[in-house]
Short mmCIF file of C-alpha atoms in Angstrom, two decimals:
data_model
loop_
_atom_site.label_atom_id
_atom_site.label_comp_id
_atom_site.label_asym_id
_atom_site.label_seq_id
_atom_site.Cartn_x
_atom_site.Cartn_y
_atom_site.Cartn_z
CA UNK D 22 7.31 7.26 11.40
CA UNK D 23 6.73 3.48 11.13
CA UNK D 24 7.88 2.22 7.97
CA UNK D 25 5.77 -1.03 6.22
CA UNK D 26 7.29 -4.58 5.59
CA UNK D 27 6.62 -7.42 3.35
CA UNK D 28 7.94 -10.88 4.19
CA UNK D 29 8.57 -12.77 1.09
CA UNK D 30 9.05 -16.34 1.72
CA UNK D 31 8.79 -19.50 -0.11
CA UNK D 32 10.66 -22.91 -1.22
CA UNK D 33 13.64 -23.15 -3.08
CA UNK D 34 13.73 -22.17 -6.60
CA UNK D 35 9.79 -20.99 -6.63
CA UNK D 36 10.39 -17.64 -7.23
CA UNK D 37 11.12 -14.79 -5.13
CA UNK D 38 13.20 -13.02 -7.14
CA UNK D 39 11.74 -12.75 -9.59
CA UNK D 40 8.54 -11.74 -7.93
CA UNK D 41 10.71 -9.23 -6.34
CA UNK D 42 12.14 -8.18 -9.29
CA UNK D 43 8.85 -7.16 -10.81
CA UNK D 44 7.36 -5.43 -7.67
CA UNK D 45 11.35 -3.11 -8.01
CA UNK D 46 10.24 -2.50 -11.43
CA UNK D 47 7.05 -1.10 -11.45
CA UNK D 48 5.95 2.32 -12.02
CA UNK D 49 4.78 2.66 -8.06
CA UNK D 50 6.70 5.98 -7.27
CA UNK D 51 8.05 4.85 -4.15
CA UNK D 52 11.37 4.33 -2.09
CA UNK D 53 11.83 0.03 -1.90
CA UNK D 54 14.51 -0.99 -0.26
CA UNK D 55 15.39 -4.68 -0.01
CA UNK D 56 16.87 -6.89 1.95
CA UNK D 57 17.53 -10.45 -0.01
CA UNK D 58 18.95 -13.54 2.42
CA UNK D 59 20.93 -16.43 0.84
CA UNK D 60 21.74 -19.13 3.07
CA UNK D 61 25.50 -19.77 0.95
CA UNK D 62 28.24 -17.93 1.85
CA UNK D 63 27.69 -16.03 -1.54
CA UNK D 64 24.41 -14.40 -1.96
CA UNK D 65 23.75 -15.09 -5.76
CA UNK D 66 19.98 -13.65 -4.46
CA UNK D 67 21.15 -10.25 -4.47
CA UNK D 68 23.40 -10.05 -7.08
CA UNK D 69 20.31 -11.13 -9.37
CA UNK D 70 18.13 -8.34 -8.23
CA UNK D 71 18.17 -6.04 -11.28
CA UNK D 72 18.07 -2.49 -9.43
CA UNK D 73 20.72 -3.53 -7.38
CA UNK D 74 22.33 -0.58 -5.76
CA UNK D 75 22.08 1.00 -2.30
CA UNK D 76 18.23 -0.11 -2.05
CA UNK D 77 19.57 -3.96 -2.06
CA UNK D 78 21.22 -5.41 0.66
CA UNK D 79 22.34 -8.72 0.75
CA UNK D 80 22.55 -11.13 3.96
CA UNK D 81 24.49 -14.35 3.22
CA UNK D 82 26.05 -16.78 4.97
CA UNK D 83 23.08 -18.16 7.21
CA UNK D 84 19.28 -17.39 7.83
CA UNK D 85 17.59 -14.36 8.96
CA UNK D 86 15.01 -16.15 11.00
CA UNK D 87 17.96 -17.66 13.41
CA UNK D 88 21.92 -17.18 12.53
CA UNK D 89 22.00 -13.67 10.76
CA UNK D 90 19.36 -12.49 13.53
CA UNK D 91 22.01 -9.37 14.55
CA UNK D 92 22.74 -8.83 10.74
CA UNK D 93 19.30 -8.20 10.52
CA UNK D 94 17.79 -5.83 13.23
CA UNK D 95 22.08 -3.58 12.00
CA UNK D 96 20.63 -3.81 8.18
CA UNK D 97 17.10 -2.19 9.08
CA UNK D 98 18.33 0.13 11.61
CA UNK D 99 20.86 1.28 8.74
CA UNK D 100 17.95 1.87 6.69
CA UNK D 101 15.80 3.49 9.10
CA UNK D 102 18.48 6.39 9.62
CA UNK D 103 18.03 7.31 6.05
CA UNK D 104 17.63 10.84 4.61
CA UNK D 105 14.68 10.17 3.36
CA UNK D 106 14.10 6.35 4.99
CA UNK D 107 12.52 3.99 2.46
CA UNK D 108 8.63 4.03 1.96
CA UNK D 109 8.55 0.56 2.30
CA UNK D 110 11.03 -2.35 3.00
CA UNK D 111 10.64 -5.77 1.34
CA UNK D 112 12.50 -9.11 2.97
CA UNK D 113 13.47 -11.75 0.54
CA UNK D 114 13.76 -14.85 3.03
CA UNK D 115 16.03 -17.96 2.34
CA UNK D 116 14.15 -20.57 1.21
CA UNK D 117 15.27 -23.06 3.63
CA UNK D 118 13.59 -19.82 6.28
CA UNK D 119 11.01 -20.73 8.39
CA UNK D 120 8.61 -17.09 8.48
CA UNK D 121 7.92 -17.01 12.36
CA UNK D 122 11.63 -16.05 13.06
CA UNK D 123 11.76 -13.52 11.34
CA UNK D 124 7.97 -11.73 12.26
CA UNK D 125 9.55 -11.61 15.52
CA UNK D 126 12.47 -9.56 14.38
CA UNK D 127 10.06 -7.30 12.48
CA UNK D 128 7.84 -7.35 15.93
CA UNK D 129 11.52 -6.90 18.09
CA UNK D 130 11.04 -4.34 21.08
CA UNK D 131 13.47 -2.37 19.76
CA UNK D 132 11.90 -1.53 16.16
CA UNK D 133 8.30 -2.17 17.11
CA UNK D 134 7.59 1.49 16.79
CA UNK D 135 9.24 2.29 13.62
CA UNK D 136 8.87 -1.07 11.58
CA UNK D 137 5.21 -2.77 10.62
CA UNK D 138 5.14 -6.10 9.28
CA UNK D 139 2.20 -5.75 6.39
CA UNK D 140 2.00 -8.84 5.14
CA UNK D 141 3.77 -11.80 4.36
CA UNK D 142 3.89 -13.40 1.23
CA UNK D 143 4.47 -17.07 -0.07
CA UNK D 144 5.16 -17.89 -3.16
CA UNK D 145 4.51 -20.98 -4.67
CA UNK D 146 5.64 -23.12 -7.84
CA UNK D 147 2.92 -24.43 -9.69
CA UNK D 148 4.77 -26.70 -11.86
CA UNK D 149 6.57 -28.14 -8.59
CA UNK D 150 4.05 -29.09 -6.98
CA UNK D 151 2.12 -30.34 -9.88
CA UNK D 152 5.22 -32.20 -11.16
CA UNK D 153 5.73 -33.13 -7.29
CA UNK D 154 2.27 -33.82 -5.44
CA UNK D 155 4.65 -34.89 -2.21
CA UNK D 156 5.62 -31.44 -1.67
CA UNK D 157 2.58 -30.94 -0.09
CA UNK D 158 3.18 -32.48 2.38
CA UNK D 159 6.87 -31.65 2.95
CA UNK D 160 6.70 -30.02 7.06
CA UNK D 161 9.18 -26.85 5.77
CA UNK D 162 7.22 -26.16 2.75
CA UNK D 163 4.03 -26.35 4.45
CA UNK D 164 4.94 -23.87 7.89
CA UNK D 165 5.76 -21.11 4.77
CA UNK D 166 2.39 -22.16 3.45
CA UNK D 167 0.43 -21.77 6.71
CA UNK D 168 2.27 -18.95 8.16
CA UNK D 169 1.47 -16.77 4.95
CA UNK D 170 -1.49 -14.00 4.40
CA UNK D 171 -1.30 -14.36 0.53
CA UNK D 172 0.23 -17.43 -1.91
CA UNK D 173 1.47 -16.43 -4.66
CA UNK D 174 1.04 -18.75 -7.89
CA UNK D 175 4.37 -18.79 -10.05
CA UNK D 176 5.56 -21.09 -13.18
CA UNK D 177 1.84 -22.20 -13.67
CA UNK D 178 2.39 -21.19 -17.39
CA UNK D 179 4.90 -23.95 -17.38
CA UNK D 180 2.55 -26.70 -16.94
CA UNK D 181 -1.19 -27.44 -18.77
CA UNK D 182 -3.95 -25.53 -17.75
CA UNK D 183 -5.47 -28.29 -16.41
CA UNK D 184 -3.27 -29.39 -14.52
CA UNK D 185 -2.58 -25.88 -13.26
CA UNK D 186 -6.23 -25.75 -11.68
CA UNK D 187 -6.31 -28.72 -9.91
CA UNK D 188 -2.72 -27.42 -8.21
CA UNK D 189 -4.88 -24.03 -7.36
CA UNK D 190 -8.11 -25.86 -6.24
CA UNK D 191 -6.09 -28.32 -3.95
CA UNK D 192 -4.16 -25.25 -2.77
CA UNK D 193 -7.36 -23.26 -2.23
CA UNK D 194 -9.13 -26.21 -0.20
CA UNK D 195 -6.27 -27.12 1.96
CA UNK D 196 -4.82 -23.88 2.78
CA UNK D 197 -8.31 -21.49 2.46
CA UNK D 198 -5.88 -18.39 1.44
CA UNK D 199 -6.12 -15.82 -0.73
CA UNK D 200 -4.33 -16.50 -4.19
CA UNK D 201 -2.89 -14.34 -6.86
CA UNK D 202 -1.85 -16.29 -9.93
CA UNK D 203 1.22 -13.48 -10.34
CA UNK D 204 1.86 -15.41 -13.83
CA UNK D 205 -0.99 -14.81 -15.57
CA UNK D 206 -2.12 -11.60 -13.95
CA UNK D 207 0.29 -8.21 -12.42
CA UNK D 208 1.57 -8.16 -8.88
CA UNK D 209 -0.75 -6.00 -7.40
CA UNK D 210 0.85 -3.50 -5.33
CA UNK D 211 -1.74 -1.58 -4.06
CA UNK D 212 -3.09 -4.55 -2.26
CA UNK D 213 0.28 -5.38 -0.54
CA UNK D 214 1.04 -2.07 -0.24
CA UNK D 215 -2.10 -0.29 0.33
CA UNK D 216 -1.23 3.38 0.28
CA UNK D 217 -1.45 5.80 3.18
CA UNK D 218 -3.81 8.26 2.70
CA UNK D 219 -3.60 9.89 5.90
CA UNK D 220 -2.35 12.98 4.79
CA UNK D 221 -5.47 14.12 2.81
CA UNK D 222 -7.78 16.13 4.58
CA UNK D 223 -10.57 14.89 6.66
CA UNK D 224 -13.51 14.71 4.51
CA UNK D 225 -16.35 12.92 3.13
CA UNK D 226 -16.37 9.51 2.61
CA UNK D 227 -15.47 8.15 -0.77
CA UNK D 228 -15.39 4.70 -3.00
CA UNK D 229 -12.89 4.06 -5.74
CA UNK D 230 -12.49 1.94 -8.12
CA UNK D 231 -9.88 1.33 -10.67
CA UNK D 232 -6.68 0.64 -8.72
CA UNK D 233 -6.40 -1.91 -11.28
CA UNK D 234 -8.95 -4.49 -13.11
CA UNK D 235 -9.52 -6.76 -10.47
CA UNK D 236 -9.62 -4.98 -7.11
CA UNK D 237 -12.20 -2.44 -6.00
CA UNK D 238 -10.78 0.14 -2.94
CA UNK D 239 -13.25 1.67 -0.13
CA UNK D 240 -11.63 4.98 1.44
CA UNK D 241 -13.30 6.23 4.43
CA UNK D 242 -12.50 8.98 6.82
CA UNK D 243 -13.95 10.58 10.01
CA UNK D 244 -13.23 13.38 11.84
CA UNK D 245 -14.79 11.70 14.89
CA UNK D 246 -14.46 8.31 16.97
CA UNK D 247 -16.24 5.25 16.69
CA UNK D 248 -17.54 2.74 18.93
CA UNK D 249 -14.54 -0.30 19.25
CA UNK D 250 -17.38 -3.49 20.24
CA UNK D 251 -19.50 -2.04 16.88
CA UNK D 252 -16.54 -1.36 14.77
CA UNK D 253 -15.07 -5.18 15.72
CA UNK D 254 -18.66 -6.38 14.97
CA UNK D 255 -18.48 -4.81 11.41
CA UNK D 256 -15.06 -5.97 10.96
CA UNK D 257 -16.08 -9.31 11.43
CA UNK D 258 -18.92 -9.63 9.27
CA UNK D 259 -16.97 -7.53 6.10
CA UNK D 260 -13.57 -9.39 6.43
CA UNK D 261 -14.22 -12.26 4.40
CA UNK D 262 -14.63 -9.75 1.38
CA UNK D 263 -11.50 -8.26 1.97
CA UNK D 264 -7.99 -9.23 1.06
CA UNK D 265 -6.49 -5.94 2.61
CA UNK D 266 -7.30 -3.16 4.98
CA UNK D 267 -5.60 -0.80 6.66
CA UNK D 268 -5.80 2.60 8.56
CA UNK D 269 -5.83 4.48 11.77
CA UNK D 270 -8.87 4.20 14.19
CA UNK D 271 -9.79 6.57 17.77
CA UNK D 272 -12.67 4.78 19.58
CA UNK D 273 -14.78 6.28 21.84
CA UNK D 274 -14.05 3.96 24.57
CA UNK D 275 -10.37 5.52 24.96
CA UNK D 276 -10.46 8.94 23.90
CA UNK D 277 -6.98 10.58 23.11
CA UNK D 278 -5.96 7.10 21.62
CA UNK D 279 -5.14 5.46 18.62
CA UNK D 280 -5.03 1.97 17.34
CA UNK D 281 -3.43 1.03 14.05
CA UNK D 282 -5.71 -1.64 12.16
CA UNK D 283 -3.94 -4.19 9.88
CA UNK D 284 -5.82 -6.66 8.00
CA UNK D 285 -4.09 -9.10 5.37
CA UNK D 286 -5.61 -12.44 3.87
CA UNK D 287 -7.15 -13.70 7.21
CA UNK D 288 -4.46 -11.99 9.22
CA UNK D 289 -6.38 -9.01 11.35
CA UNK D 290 -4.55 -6.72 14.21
CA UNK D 291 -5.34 -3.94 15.84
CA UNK D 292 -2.67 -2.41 17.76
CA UNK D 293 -2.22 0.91 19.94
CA UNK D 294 -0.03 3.46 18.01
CA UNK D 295 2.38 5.37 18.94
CA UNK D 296 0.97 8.93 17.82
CA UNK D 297 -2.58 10.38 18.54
CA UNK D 298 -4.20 11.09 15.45
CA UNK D 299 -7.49 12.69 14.82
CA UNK D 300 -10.78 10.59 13.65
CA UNK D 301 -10.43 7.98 11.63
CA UNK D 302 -9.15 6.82 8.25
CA UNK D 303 -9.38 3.69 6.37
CA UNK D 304 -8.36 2.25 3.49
CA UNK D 305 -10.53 -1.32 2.47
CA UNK D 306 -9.51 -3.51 -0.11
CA UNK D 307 -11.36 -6.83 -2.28
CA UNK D 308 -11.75 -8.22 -5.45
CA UNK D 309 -14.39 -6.01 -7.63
CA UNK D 310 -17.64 -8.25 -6.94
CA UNK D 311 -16.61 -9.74 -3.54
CA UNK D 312 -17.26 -6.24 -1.81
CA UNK D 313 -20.37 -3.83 -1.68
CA UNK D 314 -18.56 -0.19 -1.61
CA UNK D 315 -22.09 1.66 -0.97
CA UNK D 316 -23.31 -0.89 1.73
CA UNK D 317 -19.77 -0.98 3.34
CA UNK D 318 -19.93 3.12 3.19
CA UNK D 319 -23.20 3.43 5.11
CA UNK D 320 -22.17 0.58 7.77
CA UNK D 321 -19.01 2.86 8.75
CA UNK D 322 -20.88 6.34 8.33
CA UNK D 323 -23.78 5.18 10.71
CA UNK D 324 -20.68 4.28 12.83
CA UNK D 325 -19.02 7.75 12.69
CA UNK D 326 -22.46 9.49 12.85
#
């Protein structure tokens, strides 16, 4: 069982908790558990998490992505031995963290099989940077900024409306990332967390809409292989629709195999996993308007055929 991670990262004071806070409290019918790093000797971090309990664990004292390293990889091996293990595990980083440190704990030989690093999240405050234009430029804020699949907009309520979209344009044209404005619209958390539909039986294709207002889903399923050189191809030419995609492929090429596709912002892998599965399922994710469910449909069923 490989269990999915979200990195959130971001400056000082722009928000994760309360980002985090909201994705605890929604109605998503899943086990969270997370794991909330302060760099003081006290982690406030945690203690402000308002489901606090056995699902929040709190690394203080240091940083994840160097000092607390050990602290770490004992924390999610803790909550790996679980009966039942969370669905999904969500890392609050310091925000004095640089990301990369930490991806390659998530990516660590010993829990590359049984932890998946989804996406990783940055959020950003609007009114900082509009009250602050040199923070764009500051090196630690920016390696959060770059080594994210997703920004997230907070605190741009706080500041005109103006003012807030030249902060998102200027965001948007240096950094060429997806954005979700998470104060003016919900934290979506079927596209960070894209469900697993796996389970369901193998049938025939299907589109659906309504995972929420703004984001149309594609599910597909096989009970064949495809060709990898024309799936990449397709892959290629749809990804700058998506925001996420995720799912299990077998290609034809390597028959008894199976590779584990992971697509977030402009973030793509495809990586062997650990378990032969049979055919092929998918899960495709954009905002309704920037994808063509029907088109995208026949392009992977002419695959499959």
């Amino acid at each position: 069982m490989t269990i999915p991670v979200i990195l959130f990262t971001g400056f000082l004071g722009a928000g994760k908790t309360t980002v985090i806070n909201r994705l605890l409290q929604q109605d998503h019918g899943r086990r969270i558990a997370a794991i909330v790093n302060d760099f003081g000797a006290i982690n406030i971090d945690a203690a402000l998490i308002e489901t606090a309990g056995d699902d929040v664990i709190g690394l203080a004292n240091g940083c994840i992505c160097c000092t607390l390293q050990g602290d770490f990889l004992r924390t999610a091996k803790g909550l790996l031995a679980r009966t039942p293990p969370p669905d999904l595990i969500v890392i609050e980083a310091s925000g004095i963290a640089e990301p990369q440190g930490i991806v390659e704990m998530v990516q660590d030989p010993m829990m590359w099989n049984t932890l998946s690093l989804d996406a990783i999240l940055c959020v950003v405050d609007v009114a900082d940077v509009a009250e602050d234009p040199a923070r764009l430029s500051d090196p630690l804020w920016r390696v959060q900024v770059e080594q994210a699949d997703f920004l997230l907009l907070t605190k741009s309520s706080l500041v005109p409306d103006a003012l807030a979209r030249t902060v998102t344009d200027r965001l948007t044209v240096m950094f060429r990332k997806p954005l979700l404005d998470i104060d003016r619209e919900a934290l979506p958390l079927e596209l960070l967390d894209p469900q697993d539909r796996s389970n369901t039986s193998l049938g025939a294709p299907a589109s659906r809409a309504g995972h929420s207002t703004r984001f149309e889903a594609v599910e597909w399923q096989s009970k064949g292989p495809v060709p990898q050189a024309a799936f990449q191809t397709f892959l290629h030419q749809v990804a700058p629709s998506l925001l996420r995609a995720k799912g299990f492929l077998t290609f034809t090429e390597r028959p008894g195999r199976t590779s584990l596709l992971q697509l977030a912002g402009r973030r793509a892998t495809l990586t062997p996993y650990r378990q032969a599965r049979e055919g092929c399922q998918l899960v495709l994710i954009g905002k309704k308007g920037d994808v063509d469910p029907p088109a995208i449909l026949d392009h992977l069923n002419a695959l499959g055929a």
